[in-house]
PDB file of C-alpha atoms in Angstrom:
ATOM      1  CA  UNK A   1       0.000   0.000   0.000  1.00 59.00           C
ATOM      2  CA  UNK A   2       1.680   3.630  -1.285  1.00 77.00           C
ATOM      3  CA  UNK A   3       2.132   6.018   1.600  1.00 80.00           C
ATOM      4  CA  UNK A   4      -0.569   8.472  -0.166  1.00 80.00           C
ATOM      5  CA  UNK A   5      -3.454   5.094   0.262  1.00 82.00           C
ATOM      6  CA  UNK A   6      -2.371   4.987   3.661  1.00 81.00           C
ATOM      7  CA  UNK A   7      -2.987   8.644   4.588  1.00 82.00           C
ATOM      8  CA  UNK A   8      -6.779   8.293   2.635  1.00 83.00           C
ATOM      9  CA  UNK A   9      -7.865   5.791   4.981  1.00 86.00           C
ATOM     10  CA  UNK A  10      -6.257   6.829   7.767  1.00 83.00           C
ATOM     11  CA  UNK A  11      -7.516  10.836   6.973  1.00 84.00           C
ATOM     12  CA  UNK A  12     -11.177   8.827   6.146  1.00 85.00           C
ATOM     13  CA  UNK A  13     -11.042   7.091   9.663  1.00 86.00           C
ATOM     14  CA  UNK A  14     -10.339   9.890  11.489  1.00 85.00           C
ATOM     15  CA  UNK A  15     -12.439  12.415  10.161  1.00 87.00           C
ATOM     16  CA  UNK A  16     -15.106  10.298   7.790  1.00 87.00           C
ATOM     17  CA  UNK A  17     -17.948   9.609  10.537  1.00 86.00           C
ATOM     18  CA  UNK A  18     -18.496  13.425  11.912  1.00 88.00           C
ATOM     19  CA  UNK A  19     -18.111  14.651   7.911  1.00 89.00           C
ATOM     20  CA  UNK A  20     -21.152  12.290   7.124  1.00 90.00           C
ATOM     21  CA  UNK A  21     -22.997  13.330  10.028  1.00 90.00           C
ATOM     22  CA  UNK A  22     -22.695  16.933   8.601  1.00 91.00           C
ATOM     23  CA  UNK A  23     -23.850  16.064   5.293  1.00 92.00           C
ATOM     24  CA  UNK A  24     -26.442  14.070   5.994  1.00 93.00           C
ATOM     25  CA  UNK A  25     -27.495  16.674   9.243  1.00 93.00           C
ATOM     26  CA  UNK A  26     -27.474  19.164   6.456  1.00 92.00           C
ATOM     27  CA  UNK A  27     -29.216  17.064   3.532  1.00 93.00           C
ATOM     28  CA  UNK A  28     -32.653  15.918   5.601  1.00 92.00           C
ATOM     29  CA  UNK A  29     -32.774  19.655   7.337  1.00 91.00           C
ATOM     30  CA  UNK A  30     -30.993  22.072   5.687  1.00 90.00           C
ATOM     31  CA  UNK A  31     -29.821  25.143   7.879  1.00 89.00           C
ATOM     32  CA  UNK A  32     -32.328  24.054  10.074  1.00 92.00           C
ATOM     33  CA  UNK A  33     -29.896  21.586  11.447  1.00 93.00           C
ATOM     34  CA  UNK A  34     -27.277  24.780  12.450  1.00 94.00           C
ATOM     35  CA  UNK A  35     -29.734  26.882  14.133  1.00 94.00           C
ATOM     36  CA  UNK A  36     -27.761  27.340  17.217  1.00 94.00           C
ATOM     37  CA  UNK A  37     -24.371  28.127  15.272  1.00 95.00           C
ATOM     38  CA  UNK A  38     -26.027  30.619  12.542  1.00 95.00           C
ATOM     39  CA  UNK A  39     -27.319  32.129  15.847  1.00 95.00           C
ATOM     40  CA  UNK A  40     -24.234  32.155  18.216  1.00 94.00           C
ATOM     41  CA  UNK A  41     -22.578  33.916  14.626  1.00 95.00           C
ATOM     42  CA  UNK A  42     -25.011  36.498  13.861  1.00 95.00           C
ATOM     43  CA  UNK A  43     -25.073  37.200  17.651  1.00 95.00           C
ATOM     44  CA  UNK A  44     -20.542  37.538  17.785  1.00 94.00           C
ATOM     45  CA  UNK A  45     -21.270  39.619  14.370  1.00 94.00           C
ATOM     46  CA  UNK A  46     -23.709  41.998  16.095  1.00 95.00           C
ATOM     47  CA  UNK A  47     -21.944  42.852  19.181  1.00 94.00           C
ATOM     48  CA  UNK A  48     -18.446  43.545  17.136  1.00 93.00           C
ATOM     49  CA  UNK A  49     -20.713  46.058  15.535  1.00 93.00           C
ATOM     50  CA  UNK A  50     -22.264  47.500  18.542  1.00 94.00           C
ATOM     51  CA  UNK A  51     -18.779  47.249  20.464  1.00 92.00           C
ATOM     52  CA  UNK A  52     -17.115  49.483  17.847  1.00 90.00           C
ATOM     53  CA  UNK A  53     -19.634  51.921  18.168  1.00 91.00           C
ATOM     54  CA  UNK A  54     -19.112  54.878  20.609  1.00 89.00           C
ATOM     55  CA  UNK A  55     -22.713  54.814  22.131  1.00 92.00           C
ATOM     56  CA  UNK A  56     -21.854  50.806  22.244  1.00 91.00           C
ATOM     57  CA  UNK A  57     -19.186  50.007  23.562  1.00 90.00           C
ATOM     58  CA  UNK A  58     -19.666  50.585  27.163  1.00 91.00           C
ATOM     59  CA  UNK A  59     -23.107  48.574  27.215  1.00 92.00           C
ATOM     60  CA  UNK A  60     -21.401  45.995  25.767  1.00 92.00           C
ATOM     61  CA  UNK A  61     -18.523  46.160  28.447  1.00 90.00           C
ATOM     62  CA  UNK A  62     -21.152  46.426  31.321  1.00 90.00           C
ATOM     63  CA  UNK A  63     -23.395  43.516  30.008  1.00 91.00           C
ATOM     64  CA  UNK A  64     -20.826  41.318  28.443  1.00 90.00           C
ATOM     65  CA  UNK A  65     -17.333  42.123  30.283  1.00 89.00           C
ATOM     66  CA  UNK A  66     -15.353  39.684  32.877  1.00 91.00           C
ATOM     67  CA  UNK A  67     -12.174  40.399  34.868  1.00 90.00           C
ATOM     68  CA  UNK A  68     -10.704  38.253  37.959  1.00 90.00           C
ATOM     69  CA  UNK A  69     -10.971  41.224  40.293  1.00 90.00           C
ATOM     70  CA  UNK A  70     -15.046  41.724  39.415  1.00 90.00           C
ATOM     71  CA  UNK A  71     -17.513  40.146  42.336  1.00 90.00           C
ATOM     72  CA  UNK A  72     -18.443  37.209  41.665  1.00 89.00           C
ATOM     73  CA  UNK A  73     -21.785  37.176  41.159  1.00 91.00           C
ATOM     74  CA  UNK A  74     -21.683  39.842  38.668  1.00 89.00           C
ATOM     75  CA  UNK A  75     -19.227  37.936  36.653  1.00 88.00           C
ATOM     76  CA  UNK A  76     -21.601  34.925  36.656  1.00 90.00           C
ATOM     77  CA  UNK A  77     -24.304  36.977  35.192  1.00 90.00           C
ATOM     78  CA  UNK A  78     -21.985  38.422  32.500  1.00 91.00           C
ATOM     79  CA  UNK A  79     -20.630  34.975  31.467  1.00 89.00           C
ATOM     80  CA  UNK A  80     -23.280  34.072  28.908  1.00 88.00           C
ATOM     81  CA  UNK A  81     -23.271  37.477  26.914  1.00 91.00           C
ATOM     82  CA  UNK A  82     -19.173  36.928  27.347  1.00 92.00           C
ATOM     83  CA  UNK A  83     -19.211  34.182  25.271  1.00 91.00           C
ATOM     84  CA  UNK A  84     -20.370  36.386  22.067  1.00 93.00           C
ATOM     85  CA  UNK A  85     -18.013  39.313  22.647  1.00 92.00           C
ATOM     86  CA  UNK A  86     -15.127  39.049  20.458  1.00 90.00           C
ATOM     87  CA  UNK A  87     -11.473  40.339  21.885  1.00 85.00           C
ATOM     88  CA  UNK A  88     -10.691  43.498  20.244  1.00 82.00           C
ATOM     89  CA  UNK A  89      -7.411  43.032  19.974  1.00 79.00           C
ATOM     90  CA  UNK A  90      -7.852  39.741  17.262  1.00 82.00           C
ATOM     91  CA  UNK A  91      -9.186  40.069  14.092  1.00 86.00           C
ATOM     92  CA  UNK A  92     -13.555  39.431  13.707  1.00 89.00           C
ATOM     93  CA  UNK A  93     -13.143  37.106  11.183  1.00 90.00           C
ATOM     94  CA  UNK A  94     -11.625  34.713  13.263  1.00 88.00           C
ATOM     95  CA  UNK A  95     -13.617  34.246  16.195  1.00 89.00           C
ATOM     96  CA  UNK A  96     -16.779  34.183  13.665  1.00 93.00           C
ATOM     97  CA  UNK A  97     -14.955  30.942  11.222  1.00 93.00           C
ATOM     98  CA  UNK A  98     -14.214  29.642  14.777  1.00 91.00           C
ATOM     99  CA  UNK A  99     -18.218  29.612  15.723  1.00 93.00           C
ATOM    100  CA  UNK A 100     -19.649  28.688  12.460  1.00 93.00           C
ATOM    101  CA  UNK A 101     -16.775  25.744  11.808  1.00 94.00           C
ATOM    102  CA  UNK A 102     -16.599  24.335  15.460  1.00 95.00           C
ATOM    103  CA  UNK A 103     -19.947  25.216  16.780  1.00 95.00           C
ATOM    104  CA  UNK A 104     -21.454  23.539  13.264  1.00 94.00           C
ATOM    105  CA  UNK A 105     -19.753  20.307  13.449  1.00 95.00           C
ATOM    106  CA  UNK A 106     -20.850  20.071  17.542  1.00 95.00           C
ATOM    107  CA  UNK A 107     -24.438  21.511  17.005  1.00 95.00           C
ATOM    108  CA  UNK A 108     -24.627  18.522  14.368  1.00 94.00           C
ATOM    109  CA  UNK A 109     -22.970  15.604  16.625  1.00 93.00           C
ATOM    110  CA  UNK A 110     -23.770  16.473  20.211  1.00 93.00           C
ATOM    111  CA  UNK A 111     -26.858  18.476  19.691  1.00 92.00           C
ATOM    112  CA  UNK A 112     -27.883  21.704  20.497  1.00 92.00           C
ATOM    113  CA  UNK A 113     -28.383  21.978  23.462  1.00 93.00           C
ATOM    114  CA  UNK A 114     -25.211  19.702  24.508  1.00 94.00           C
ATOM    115  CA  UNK A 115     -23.126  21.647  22.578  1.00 95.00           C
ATOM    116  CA  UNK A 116     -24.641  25.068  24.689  1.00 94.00           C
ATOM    117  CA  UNK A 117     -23.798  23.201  27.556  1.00 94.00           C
ATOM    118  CA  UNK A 118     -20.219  22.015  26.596  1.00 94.00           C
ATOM    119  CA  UNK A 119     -19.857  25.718  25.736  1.00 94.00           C
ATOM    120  CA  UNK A 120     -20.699  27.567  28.465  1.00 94.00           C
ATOM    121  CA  UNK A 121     -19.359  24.782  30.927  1.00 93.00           C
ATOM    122  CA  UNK A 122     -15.975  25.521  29.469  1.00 94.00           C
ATOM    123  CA  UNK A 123     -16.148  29.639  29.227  1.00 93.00           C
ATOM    124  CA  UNK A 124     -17.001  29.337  33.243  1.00 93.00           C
ATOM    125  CA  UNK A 125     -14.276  26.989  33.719  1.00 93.00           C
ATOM    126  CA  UNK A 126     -11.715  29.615  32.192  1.00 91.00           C
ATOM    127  CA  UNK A 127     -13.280  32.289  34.281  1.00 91.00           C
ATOM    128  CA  UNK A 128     -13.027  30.092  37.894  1.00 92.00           C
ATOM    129  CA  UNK A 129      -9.774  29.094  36.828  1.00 93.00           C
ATOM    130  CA  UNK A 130      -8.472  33.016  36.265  1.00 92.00           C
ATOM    131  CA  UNK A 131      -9.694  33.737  39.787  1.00 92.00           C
ATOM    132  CA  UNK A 132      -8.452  30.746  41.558  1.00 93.00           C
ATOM    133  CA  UNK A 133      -5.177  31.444  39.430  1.00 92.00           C
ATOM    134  CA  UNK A 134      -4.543  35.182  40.720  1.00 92.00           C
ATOM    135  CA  UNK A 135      -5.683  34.500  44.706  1.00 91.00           C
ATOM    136  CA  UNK A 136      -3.208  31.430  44.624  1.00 91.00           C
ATOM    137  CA  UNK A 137      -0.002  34.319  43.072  1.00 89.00           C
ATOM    138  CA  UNK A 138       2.656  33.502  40.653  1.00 87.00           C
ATOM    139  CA  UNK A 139       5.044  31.485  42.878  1.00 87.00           C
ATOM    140  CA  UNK A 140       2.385  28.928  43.433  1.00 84.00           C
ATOM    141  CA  UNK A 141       1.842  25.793  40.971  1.00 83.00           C
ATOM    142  CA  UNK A 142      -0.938  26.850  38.297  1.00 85.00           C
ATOM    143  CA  UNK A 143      -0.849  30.309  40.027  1.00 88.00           C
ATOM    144  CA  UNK A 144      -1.109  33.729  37.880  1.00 91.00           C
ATOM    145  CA  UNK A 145       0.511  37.027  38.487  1.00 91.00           C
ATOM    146  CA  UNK A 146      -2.009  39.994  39.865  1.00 90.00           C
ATOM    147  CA  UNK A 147      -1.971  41.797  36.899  1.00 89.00           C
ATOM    148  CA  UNK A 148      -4.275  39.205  35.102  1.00 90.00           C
ATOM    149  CA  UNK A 149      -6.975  40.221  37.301  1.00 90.00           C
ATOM    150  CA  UNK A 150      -7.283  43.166  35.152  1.00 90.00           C
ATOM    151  CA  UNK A 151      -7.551  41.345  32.141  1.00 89.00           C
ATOM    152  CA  UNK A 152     -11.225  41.378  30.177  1.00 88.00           C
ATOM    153  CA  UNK A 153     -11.863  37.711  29.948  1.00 85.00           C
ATOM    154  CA  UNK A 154     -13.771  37.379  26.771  1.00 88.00           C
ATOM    155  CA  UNK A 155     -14.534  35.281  23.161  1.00 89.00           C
ATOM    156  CA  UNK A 156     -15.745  32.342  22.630  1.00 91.00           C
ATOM    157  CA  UNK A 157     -12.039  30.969  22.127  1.00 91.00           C
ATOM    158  CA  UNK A 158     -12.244  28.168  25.263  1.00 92.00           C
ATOM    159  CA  UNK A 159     -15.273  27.565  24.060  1.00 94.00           C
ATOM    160  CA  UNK A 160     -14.516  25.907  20.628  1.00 95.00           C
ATOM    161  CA  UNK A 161     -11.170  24.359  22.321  1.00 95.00           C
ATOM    162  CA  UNK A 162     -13.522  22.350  24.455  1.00 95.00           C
ATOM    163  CA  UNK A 163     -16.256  21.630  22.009  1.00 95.00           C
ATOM    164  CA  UNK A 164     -13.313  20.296  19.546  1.00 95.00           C
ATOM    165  CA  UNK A 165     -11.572  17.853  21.722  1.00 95.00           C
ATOM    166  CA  UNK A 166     -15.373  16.894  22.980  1.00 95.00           C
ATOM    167  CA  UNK A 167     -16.781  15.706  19.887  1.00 94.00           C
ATOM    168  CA  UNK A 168     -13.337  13.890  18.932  1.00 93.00           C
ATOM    169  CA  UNK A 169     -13.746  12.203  22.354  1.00 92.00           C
ATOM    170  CA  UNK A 170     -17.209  11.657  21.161  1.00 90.00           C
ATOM    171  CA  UNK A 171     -16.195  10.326  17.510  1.00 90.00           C
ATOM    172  CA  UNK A 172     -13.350   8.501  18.128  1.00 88.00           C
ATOM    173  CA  UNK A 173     -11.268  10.949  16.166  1.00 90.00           C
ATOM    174  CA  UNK A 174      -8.083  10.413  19.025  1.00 89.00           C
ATOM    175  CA  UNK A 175      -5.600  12.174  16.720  1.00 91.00           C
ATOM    176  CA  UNK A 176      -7.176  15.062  16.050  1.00 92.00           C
ATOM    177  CA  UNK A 177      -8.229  15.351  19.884  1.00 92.00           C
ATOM    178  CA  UNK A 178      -4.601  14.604  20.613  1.00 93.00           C
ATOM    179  CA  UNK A 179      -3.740  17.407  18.516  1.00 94.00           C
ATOM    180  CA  UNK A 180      -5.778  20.013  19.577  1.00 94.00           C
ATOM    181  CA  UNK A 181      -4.575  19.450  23.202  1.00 95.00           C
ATOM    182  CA  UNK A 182      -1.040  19.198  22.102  1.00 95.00           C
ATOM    183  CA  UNK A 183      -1.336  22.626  20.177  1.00 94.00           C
ATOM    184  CA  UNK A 184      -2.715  24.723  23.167  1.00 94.00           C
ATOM    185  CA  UNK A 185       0.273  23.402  25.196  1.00 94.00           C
ATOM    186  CA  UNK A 186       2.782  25.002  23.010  1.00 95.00           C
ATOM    187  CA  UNK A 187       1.029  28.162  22.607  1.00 91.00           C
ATOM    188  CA  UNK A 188       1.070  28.464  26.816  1.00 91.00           C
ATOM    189  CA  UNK A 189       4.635  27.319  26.326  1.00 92.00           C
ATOM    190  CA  UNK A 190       5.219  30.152  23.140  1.00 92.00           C
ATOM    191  CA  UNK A 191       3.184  32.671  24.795  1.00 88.00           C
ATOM    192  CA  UNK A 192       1.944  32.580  28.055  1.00 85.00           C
ATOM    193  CA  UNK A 193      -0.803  34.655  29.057  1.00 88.00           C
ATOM    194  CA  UNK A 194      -4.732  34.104  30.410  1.00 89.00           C
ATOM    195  CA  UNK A 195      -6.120  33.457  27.425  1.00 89.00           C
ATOM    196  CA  UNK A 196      -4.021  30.267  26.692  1.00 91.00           C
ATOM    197  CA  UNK A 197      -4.008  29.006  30.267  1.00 92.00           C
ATOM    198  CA  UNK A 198      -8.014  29.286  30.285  1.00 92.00           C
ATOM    199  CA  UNK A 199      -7.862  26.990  27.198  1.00 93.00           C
ATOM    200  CA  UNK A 200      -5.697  24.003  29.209  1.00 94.00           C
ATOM    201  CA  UNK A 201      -8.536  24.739  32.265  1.00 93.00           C
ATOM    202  CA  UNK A 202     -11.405  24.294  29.528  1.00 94.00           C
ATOM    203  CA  UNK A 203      -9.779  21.051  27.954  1.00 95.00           C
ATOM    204  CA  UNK A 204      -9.100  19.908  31.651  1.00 94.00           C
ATOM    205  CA  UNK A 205     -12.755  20.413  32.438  1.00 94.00           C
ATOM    206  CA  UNK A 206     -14.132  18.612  29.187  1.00 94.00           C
ATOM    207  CA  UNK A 207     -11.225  15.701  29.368  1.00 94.00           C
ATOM    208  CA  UNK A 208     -12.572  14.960  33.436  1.00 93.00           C
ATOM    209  CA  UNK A 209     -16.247  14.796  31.844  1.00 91.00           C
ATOM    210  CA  UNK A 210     -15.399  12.405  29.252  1.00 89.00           C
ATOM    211  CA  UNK A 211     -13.261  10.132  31.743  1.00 89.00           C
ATOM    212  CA  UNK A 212     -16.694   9.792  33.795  1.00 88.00           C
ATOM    213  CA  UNK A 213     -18.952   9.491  31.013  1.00 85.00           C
ATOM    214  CA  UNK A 214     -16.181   6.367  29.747  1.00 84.00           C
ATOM    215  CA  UNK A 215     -16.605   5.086  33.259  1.00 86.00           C
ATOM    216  CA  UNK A 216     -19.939   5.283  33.394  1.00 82.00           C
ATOM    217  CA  UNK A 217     -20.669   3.514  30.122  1.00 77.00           C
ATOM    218  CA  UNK A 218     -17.930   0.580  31.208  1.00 77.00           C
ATOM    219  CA  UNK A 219     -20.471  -0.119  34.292  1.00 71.00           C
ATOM    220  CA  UNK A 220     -23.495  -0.049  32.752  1.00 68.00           C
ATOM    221  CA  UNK A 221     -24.365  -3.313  30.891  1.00 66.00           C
ATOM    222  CA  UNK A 222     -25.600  -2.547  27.021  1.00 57.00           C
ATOM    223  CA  UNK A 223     -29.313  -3.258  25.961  1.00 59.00           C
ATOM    224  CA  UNK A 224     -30.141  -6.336  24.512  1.00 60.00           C
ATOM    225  CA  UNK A 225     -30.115  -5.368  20.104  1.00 57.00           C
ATOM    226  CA  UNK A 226     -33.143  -4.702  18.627  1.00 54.00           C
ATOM    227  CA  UNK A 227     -34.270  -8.470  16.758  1.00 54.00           C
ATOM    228  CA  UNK A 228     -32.461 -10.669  19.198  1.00 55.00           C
ATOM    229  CA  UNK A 229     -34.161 -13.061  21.388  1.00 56.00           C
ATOM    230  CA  UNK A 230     -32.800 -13.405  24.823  1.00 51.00           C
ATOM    231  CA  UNK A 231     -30.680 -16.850  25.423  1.00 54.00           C
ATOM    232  CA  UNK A 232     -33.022 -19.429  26.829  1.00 53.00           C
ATOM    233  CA  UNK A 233     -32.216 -21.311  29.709  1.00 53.00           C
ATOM    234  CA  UNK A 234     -32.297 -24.619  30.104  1.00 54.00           C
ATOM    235  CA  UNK A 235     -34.448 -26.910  31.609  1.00 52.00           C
ATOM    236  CA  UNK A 236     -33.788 -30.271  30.737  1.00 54.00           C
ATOM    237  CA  UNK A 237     -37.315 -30.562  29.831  1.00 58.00           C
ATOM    238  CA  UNK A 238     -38.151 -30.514  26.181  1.00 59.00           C
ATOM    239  CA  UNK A 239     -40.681 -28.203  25.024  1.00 57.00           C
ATOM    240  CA  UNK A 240     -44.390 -29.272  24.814  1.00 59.00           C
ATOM    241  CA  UNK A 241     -45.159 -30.262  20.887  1.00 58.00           C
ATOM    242  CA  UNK A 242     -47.903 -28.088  19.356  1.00 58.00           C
ATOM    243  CA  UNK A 243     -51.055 -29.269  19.904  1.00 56.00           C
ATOM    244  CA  UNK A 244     -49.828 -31.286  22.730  1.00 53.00           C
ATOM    245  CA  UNK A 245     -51.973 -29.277  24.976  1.00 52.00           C
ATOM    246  CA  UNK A 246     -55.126 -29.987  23.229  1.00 53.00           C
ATOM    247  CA  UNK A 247     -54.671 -33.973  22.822  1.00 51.00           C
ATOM    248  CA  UNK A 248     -54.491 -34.035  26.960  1.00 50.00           C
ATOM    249  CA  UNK A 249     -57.623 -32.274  27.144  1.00 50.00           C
ATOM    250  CA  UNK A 250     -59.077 -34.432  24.822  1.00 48.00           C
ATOM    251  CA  UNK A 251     -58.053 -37.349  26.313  1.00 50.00           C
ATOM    252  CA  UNK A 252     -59.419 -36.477  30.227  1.00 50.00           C
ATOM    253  CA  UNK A 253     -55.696 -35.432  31.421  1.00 48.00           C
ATOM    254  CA  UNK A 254     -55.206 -32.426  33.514  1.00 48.00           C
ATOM    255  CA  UNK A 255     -51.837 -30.256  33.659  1.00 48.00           C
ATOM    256  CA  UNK A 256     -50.540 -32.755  36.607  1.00 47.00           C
ATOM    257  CA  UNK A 257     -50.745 -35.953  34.450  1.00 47.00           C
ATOM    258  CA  UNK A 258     -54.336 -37.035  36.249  1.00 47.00           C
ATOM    259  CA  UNK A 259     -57.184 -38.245  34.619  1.00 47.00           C
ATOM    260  CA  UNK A 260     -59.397 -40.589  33.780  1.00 49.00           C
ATOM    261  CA  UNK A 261     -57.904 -43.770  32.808  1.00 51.00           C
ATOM    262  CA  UNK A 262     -59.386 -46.926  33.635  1.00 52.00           C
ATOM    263  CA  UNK A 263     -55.379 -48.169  33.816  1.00 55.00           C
ATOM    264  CA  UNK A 264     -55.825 -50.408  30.598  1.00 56.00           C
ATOM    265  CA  UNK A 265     -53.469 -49.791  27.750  1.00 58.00           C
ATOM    266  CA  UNK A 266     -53.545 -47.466  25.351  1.00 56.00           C
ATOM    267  CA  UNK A 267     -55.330 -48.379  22.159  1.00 58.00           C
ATOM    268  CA  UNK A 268     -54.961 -46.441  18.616  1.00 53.00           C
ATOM    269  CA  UNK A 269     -58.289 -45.332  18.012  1.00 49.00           C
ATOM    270  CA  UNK A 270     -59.794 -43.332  14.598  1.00 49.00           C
ATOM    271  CA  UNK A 271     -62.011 -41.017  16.916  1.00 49.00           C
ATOM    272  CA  UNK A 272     -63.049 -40.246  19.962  1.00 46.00           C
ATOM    273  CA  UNK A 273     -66.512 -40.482  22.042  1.00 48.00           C
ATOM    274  CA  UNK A 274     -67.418 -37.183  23.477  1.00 50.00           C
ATOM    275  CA  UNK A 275     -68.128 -37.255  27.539  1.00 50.00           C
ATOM    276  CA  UNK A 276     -65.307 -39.743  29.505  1.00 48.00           C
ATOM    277  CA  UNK A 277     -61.899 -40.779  28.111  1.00 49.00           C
ATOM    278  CA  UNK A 278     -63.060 -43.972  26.255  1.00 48.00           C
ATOM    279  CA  UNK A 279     -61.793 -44.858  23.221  1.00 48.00           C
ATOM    280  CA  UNK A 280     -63.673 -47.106  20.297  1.00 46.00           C
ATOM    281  CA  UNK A 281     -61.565 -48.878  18.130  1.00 46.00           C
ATOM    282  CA  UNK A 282     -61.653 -50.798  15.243  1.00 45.00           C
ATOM    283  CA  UNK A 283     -59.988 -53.609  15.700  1.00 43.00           C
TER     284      UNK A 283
END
């Protein structure tokens, strides 16, 4: 087999279950089937508008803004508009290909409101983790300077990390998972900062979920398939003939064996006399 064969398969192995999930998603129900991620776009879309704006863009930092150093309560109630606001200081265009590619393929495979979950499980996980980070300090393990309290926490960048490494946990796509994890290392090891720490606390988060969701699925035993019979156990009794049930009746004997018999031997008859078990034969 040439190397080029070898990377087909391999490439169709990989990625060839979500891809037909897409197109078929997308066949039977059109964009009906990306309703969450047309949304989730056209949302990130308006509030780079409205952010850019001068009347906007402190509405959009009092609804949708989240630093370490804000209470906590208020950055709770911030995180869902968060995960819409794109950082201004990366392009537009890349947060929005991150939400229609990423978002698309999850909204498709997990479904919608999974994916929302996945989502938002991971932004909060990035936010806890930049508070827990900047109370522990920089000389602790994990720990982040105080300056990062300062920092607006937004995008939906942890976001599509986690959703990316979830549905190649869920699709069996291991390298591409593998990947993804192994590329946010190096750019915390390139560049280290709170955005690409909040990514390894997002995959962290998803990675534990998946570990109990494998261990959950080892302990519970799998349904029976549709169109199989259970095993039968055996007896060591054969099974009754059909008909057998009827030819007892007929002949006066009850479930137990009992009738009655007048103890003489049993004679091959051509009918049978209605009222008591007597038999008229012809010979």
């Amino acid at each position: 087999m040439s190397r080029r064969a070898a990377l087909r398969r391999a490439a169709v192995r990989e990625w060839g279950p979500p891809a037909a999930a897409v197109r078929t998603a997308l066949a039977e129900r059109g964009a009906r089937a990306l309703a969450l991620t047309l949304t989730a776009t056209a949302l990130t879309a308006l509030v780079q508008l409205v952010q850019n704006q001068s009347w906007g863009y402190g509405p959009v930092r009092a609804l949708g803004s989240v630093r370490a150093e804000d209470p906590f309560w208020s950055a709770l109630l911030r995180t869902p508009l968060s995960l819409f606001v794109p950082a201004l200081d990366l392009p537009v265009w890349g947060a929005l290909a991150q939400i229609l590619l990423v978002f698309g393929v999850a909204e498709i495979c997990l479904g919608r409101w999974r994916t929302l979950a996945v989502a938002y499980a991971a932004t909060l996980a990035g936010t806890l983790y930049a508070r827990i980070g900047v109370a522990l300090g920089p000389e602790a393990f994990l720990g982040l300077p105080a300056s990062d309290a300062r920092v607006v926490d937004t995008g939906p960048s942890a976001a599509v990390v986690a959703l990316a490494v979830y549905v190649c946990h869920q699709r069996r796509a291991r390298f591409t998972g593998a990947l993804v994890v192994v590329a946010m290392v190096v750019e915390v090891l390139v560049k280290d900062n709170l955005a690409g720490r909040e990514h390894l606390a997002a995959i962290a988060v998803v990675l534990a979920v998946c570990g109990v969701r494998e261990w959950l699925g080892r302990r519970t035993p799998a349904p029976p398939r549709a169109g199989r019979r259970a095993p039968a156990i055996r007896t060591g009794r054969r099974p009754p003939a059909p008909g057998a049930g009827r030819r007892r009746s007929a002949q006066g004997l009850g479930a137990g064996g009992g009738g009655t018999r007048s103890g003489a031997p049993p004679m091959r008859s051509w009918n049978f006399r209605r009222g008591p078990a007597q038999r008229t034969s012809w010979w």
